[in-house]
GROMACS .gro file of N, CA and C in nm:
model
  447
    1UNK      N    1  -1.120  -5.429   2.549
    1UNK     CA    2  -1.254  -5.430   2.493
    1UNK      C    3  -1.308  -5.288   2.498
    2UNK      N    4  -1.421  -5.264   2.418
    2UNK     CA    5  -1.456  -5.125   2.367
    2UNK      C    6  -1.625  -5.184   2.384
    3UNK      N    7  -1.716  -5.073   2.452
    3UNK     CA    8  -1.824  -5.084   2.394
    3UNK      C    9  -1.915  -4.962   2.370
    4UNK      N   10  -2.021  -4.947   2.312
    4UNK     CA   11  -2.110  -4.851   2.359
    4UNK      C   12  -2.278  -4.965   2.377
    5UNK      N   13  -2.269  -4.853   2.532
    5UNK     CA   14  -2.367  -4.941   2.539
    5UNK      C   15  -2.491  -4.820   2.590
    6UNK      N   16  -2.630  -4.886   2.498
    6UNK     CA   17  -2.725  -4.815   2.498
    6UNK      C   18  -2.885  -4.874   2.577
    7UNK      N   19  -2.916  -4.771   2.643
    7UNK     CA   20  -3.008  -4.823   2.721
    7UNK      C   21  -3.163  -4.802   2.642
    8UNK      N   22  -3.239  -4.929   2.632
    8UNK     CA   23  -3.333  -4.925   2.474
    8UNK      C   24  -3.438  -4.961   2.554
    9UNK      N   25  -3.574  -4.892   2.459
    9UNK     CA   26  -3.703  -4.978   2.535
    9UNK      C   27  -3.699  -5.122   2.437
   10UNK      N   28  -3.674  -5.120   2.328
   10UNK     CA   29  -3.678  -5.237   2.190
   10UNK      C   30  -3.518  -5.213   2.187
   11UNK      N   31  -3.509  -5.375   2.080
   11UNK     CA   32  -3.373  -5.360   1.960
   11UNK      C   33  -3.387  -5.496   1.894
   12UNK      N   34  -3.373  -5.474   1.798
   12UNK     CA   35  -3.342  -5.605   1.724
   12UNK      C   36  -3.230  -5.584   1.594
   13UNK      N   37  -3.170  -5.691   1.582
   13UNK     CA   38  -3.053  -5.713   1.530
   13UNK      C   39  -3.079  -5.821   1.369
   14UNK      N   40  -3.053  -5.763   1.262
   14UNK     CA   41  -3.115  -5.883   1.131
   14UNK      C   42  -3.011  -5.931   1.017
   15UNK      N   43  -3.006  -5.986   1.007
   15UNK     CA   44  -2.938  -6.027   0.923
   15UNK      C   45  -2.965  -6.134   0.803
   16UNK      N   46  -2.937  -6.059   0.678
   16UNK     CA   47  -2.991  -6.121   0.561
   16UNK      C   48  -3.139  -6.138   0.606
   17UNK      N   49  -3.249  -6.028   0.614
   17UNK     CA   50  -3.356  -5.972   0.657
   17UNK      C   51  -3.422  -6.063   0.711
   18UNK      N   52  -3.332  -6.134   0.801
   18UNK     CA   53  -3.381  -6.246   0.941
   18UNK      C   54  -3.366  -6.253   1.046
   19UNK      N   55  -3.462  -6.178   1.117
   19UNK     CA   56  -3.416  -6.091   1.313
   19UNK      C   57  -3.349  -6.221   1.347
   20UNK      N   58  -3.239  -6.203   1.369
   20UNK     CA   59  -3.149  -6.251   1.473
   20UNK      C   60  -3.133  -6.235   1.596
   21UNK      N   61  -3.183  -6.116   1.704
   21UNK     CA   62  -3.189  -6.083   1.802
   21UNK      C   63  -3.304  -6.016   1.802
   22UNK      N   64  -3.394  -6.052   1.922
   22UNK     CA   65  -3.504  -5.927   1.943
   22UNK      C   66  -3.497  -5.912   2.134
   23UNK      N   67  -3.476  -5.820   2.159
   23UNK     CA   68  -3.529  -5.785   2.296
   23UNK      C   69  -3.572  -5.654   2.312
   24UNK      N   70  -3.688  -5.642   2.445
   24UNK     CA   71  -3.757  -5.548   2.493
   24UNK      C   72  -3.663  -5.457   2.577
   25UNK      N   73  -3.737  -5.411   2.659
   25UNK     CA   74  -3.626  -5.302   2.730
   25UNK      C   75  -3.546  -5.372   2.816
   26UNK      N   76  -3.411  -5.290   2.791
   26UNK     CA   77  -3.261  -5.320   2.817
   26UNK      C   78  -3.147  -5.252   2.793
   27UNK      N   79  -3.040  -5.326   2.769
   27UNK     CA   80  -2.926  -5.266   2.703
   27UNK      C   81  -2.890  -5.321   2.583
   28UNK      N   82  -2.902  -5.246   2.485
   28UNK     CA   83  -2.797  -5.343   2.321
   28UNK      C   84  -2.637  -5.284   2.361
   29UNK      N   85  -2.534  -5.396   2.348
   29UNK     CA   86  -2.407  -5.348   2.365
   29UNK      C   87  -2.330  -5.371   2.209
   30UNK      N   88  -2.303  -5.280   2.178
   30UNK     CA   89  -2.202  -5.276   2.011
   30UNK      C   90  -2.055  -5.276   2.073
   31UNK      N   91  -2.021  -5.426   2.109
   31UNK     CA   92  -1.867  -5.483   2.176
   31UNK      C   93  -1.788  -5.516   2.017
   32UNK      N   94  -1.693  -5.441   2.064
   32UNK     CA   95  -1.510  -5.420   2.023
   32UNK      C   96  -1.461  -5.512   2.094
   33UNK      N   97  -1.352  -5.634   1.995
   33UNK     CA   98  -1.275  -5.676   2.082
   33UNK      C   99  -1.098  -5.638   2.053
   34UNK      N  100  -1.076  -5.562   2.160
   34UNK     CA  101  -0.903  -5.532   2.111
   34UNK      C  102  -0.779  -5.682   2.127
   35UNK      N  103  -0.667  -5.646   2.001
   35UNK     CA  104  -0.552  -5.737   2.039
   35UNK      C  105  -0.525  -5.799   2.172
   36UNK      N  106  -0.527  -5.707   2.286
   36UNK     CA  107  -0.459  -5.758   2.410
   36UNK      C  108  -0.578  -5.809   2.483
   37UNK      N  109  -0.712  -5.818   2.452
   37UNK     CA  110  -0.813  -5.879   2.550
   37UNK      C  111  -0.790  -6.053   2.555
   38UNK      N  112  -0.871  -6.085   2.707
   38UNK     CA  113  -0.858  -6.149   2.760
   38UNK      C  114  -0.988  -6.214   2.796
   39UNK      N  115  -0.994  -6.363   2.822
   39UNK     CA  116  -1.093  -6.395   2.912
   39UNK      C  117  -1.136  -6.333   3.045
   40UNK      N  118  -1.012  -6.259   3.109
   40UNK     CA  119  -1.059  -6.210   3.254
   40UNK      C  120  -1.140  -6.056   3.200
   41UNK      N  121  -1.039  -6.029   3.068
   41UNK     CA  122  -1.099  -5.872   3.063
   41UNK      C  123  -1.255  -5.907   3.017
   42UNK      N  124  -1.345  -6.006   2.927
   42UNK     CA  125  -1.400  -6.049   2.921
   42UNK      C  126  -1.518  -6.053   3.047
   43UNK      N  127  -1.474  -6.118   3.176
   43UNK     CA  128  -1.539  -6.114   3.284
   43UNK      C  129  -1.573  -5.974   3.355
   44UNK      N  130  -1.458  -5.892   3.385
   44UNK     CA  131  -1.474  -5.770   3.418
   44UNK      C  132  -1.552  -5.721   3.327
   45UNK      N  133  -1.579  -5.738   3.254
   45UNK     CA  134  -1.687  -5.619   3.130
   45UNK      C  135  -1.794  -5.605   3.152
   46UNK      N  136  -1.824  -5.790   3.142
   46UNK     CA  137  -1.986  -5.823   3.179
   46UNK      C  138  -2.015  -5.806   3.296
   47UNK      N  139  -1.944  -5.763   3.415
   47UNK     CA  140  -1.997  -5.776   3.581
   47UNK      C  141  -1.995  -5.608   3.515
   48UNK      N  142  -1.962  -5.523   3.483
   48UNK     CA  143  -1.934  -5.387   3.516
   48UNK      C  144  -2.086  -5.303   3.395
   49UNK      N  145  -2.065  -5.387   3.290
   49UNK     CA  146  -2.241  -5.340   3.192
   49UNK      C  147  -2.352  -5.414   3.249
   50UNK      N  148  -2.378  -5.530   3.306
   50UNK     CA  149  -2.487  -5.550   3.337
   50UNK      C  150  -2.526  -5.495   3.521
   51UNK      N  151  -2.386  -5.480   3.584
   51UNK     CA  152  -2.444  -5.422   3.708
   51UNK      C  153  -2.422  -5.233   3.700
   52UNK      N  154  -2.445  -5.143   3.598
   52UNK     CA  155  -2.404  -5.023   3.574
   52UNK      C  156  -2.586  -5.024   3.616
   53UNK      N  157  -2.572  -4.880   3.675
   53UNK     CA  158  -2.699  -4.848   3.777
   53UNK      C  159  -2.775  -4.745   3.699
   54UNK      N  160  -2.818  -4.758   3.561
   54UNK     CA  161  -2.883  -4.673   3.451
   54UNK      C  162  -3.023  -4.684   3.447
   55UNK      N  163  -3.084  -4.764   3.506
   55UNK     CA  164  -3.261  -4.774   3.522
   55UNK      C  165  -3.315  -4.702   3.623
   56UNK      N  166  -3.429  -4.653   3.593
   56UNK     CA  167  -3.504  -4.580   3.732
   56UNK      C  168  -3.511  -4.661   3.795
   57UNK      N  169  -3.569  -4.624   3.914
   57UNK     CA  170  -3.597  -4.679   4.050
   57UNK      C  171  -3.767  -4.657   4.033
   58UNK      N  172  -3.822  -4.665   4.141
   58UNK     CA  173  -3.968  -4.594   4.191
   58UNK      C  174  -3.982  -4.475   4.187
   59UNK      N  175  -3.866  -4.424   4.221
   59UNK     CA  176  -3.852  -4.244   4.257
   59UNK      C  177  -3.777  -4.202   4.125
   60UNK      N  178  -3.790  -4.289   4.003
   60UNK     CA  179  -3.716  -4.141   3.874
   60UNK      C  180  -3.619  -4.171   3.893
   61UNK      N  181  -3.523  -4.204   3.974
   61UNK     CA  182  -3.329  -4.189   3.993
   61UNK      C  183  -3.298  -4.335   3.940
   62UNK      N  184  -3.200  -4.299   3.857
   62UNK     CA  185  -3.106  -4.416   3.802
   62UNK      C  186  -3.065  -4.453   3.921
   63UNK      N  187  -3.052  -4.582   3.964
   63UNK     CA  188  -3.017  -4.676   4.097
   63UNK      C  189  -3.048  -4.784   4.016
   64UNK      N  190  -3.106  -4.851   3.927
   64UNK     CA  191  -3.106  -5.005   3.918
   64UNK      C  192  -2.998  -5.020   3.829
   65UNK      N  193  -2.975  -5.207   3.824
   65UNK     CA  194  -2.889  -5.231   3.733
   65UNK      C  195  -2.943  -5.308   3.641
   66UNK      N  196  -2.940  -5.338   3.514
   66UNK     CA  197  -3.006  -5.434   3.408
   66UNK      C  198  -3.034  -5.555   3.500
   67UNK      N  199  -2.979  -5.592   3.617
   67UNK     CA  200  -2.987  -5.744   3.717
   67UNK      C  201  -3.107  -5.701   3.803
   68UNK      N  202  -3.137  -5.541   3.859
   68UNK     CA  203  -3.214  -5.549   3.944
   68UNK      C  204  -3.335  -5.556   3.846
   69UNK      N  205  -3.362  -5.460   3.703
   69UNK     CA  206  -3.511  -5.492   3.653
   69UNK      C  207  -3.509  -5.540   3.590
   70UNK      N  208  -3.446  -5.693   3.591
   70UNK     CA  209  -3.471  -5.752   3.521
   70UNK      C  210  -3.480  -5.776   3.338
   71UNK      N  211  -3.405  -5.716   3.288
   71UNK     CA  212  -3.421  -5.650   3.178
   71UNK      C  213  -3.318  -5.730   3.071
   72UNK      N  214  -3.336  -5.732   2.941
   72UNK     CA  215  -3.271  -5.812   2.848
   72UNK      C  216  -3.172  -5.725   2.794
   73UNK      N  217  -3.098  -5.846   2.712
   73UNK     CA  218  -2.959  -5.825   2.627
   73UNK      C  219  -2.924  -5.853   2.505
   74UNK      N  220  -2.866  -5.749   2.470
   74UNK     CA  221  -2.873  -5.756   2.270
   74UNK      C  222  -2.720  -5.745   2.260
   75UNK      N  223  -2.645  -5.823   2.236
   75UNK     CA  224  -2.507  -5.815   2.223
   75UNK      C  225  -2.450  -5.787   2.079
   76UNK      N  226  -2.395  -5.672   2.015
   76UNK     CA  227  -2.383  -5.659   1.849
   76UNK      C  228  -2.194  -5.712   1.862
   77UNK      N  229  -2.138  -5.743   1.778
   77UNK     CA  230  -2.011  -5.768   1.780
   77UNK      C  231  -1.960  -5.575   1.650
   78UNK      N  232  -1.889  -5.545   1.682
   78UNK     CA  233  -1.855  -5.438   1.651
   78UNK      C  234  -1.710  -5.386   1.645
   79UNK      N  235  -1.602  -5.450   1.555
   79UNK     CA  236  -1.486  -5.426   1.517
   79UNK      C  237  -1.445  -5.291   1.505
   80UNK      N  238  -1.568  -5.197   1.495
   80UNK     CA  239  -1.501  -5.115   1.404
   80UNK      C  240  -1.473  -4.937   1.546
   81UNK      N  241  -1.534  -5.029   1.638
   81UNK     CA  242  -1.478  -4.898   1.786
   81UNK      C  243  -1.322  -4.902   1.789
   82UNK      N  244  -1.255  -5.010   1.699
   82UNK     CA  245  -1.143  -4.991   1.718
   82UNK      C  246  -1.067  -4.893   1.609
   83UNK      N  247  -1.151  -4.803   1.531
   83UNK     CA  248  -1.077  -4.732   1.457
   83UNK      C  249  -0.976  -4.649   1.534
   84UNK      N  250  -0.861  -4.631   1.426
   84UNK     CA  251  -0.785  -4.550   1.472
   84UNK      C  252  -0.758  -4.425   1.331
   85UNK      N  253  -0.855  -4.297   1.381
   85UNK     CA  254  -0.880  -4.223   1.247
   85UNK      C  255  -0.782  -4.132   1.250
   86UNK      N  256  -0.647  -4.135   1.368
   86UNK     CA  257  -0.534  -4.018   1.352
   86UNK      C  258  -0.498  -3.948   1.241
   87UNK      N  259  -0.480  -4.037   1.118
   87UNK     CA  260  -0.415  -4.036   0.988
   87UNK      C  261  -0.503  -4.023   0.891
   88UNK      N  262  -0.493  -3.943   0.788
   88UNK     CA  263  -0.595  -3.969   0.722
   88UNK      C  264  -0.740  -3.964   0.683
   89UNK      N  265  -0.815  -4.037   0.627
   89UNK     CA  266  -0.926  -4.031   0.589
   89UNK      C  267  -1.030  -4.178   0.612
   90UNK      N  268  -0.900  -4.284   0.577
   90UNK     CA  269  -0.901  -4.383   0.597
   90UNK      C  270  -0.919  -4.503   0.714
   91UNK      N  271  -0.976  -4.520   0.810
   91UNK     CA  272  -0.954  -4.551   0.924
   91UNK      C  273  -0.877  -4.699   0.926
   92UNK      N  274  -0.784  -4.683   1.023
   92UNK     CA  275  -0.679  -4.848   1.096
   92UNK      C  276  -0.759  -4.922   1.185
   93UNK      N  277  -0.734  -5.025   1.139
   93UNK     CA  278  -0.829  -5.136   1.242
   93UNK      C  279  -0.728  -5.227   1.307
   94UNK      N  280  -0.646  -5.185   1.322
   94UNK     CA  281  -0.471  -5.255   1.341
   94UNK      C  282  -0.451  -5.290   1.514
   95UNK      N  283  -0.546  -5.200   1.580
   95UNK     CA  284  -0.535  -5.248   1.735
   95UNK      C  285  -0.693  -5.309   1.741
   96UNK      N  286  -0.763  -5.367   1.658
   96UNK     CA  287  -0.903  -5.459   1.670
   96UNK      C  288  -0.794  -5.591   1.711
   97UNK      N  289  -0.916  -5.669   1.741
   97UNK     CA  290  -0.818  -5.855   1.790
   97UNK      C  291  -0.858  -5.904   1.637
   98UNK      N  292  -0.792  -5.986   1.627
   98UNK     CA  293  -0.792  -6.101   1.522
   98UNK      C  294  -0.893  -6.187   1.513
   99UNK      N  295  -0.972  -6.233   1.389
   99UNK     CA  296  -1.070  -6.243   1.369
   99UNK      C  297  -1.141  -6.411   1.469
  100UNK      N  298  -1.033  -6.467   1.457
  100UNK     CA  299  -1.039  -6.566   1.558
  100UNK      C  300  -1.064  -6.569   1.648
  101UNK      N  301  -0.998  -6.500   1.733
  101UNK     CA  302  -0.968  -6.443   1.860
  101UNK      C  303  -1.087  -6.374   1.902
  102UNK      N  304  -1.083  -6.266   1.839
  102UNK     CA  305  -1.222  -6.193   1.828
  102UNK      C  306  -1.325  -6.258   1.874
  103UNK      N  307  -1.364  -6.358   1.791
  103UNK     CA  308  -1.506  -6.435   1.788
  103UNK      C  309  -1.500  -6.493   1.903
  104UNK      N  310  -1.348  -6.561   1.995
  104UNK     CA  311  -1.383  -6.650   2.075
  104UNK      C  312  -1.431  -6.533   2.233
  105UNK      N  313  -1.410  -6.448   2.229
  105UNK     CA  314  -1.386  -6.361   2.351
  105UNK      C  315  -1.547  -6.305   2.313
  106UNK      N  316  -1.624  -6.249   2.231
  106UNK     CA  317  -1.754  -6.250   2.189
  106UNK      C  318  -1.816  -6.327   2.212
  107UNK      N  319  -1.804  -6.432   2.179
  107UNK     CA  320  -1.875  -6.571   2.220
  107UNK      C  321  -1.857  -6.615   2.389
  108UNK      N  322  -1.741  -6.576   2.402
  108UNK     CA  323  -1.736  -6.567   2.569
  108UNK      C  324  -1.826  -6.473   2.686
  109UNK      N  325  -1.805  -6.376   2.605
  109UNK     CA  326  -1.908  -6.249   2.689
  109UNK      C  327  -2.038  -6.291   2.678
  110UNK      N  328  -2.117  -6.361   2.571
  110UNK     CA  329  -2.242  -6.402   2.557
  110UNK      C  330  -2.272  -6.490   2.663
  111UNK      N  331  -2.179  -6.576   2.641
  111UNK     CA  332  -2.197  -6.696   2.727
  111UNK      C  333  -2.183  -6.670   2.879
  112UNK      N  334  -2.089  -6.566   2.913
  112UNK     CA  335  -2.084  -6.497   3.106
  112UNK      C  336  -2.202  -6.456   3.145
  113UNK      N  337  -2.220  -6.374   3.024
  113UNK     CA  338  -2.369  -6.296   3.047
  113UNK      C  339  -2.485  -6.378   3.036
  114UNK      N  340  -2.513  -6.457   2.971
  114UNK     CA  341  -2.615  -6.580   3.024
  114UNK      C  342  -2.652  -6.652   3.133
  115UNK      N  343  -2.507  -6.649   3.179
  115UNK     CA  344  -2.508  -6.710   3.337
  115UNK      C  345  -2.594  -6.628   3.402
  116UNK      N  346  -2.569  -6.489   3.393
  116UNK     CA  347  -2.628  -6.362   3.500
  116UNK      C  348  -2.760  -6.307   3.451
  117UNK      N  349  -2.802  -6.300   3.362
  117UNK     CA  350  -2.907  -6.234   3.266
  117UNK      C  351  -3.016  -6.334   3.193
  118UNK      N  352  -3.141  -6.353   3.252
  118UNK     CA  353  -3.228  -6.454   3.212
  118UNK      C  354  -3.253  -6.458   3.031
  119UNK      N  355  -3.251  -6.310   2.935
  119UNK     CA  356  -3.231  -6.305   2.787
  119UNK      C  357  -3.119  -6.224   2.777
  120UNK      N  358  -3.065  -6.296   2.733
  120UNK     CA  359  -2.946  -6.260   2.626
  120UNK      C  360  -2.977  -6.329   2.498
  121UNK      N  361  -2.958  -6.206   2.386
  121UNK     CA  362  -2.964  -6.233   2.200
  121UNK      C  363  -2.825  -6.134   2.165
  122UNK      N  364  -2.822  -6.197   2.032
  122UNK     CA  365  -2.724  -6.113   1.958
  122UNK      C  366  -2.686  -6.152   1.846
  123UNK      N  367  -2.583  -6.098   1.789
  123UNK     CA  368  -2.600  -6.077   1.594
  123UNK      C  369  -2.537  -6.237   1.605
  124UNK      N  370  -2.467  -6.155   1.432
  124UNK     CA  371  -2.393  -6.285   1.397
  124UNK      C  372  -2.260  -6.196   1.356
  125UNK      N  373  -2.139  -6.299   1.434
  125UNK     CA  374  -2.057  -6.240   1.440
  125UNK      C  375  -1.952  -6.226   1.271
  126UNK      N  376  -1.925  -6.069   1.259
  126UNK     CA  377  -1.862  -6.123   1.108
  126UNK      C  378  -1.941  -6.080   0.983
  127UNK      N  379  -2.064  -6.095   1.045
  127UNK     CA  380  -2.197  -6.037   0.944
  127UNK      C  381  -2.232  -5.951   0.927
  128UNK      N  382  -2.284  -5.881   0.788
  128UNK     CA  383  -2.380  -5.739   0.740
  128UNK      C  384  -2.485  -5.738   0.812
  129UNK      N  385  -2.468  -5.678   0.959
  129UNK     CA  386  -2.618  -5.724   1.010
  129UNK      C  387  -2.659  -5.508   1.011
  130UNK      N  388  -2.824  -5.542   1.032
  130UNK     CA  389  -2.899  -5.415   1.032
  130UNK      C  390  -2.952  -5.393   1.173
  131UNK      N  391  -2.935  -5.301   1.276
  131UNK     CA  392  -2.964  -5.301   1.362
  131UNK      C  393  -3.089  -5.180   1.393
  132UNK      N  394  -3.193  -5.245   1.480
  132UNK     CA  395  -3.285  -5.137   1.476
  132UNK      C  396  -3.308  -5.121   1.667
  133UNK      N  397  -3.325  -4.977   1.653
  133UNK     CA  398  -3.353  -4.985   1.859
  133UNK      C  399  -3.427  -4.830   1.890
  134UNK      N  400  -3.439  -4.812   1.949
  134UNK     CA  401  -3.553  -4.761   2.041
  134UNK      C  402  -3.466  -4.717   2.173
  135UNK      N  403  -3.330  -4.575   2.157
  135UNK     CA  404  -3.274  -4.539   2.266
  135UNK      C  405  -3.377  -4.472   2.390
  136UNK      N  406  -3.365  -4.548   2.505
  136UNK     CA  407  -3.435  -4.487   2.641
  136UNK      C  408  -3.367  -4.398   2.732
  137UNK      N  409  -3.397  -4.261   2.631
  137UNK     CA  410  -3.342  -4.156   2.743
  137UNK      C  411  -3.305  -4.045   2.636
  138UNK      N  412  -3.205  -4.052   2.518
  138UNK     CA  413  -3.126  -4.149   2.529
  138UNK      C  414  -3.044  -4.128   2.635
  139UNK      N  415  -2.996  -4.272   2.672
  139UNK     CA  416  -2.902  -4.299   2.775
  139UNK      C  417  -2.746  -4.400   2.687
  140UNK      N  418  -2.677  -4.281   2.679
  140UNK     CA  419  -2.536  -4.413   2.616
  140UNK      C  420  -2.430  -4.399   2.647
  141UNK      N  421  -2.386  -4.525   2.699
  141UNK     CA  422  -2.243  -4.560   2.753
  141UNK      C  423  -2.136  -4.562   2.691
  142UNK      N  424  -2.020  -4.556   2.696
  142UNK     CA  425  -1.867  -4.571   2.636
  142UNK      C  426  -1.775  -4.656   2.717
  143UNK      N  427  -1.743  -4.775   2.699
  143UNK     CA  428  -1.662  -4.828   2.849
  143UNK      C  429  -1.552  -4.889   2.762
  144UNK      N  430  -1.427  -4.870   2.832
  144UNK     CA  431  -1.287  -4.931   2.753
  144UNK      C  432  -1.229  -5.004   2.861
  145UNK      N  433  -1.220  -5.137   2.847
  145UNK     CA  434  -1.180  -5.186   2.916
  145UNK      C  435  -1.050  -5.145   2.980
  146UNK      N  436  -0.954  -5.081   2.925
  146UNK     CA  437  -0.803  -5.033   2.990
  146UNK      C  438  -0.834  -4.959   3.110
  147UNK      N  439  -0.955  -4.863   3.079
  147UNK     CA  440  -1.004  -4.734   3.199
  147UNK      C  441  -1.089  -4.779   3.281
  148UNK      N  442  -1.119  -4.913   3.319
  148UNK     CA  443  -1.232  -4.964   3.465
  148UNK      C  444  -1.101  -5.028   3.553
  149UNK      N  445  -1.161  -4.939   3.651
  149UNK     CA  446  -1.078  -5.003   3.772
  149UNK      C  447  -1.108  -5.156   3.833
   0.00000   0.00000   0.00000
């Protein structure tokens, strides 16, 4: 799995000019799902973006985690972190997961992260969606699932 994940005061997510997702301050995550992911890689993702320590504290210092302030979730589905632009002009989408597959491991992360996170929203998977947000800081992440210990 691939994401970038951005720390927002707003975001909302629309599709066919009908917000599909709206949350206040948080994280929107634009999740990649690769060929070889997994339900476990799935689990590791969501414990490792929603407990990542990117919010102030009292004192100014990043120390919280989206769990300690409480803060919402905008999940985008996002095939396309899997380019592979080596060649060309053209980009390969040849190590993305399969569209099936894809959806079910997306739909999985939503659903982990619900357990842990009082709002969770997000697109529609598959869809021309328009995304609008409000970066806080900016603050933005890159996490590949192969490189978390």
């Amino acid at each position: 799995m691939k994401a970038v994940i951005q720390r927002v005061c707003h975001a909302t997510v629309t599709v066919e000019q009908e917000i599909v997702g709206d949350i206040k301050q948080g994280l929107l995550v634009f999740l990649g799902v690769g060929k070889e992911d997994t339900k476990a890689d799935v689990e590791k993702f969501v414990d490792k973006t929603i407990g990542l320590r990117i919010f102030a504290d009292q004192d100014g210092k990043t120390n919280l985690s989206l769990q300690d302030m409480g803060g919402e979730l905008l999940v985008v589905s996002q095939f396309t972190l899997y380019a592979d632009c080596k060649k060309g002009r053209r980009p390969s989408f040849i190590n993305a997961g399969e569209p099936e597959k894809a959806e079910q491991l997306y739909e999985y992360f939503i659903e982990c992260a619900k357990e842990k996170i009082k709002k969770v929203e997000h697109g529609a998977f598959g869809a021309d969606m328009k995304v609008d947000l409000l970066n806080d800081g900016p603050f933005t992440i890159v996490l590949d699932s192969r490189e978390l210990a």
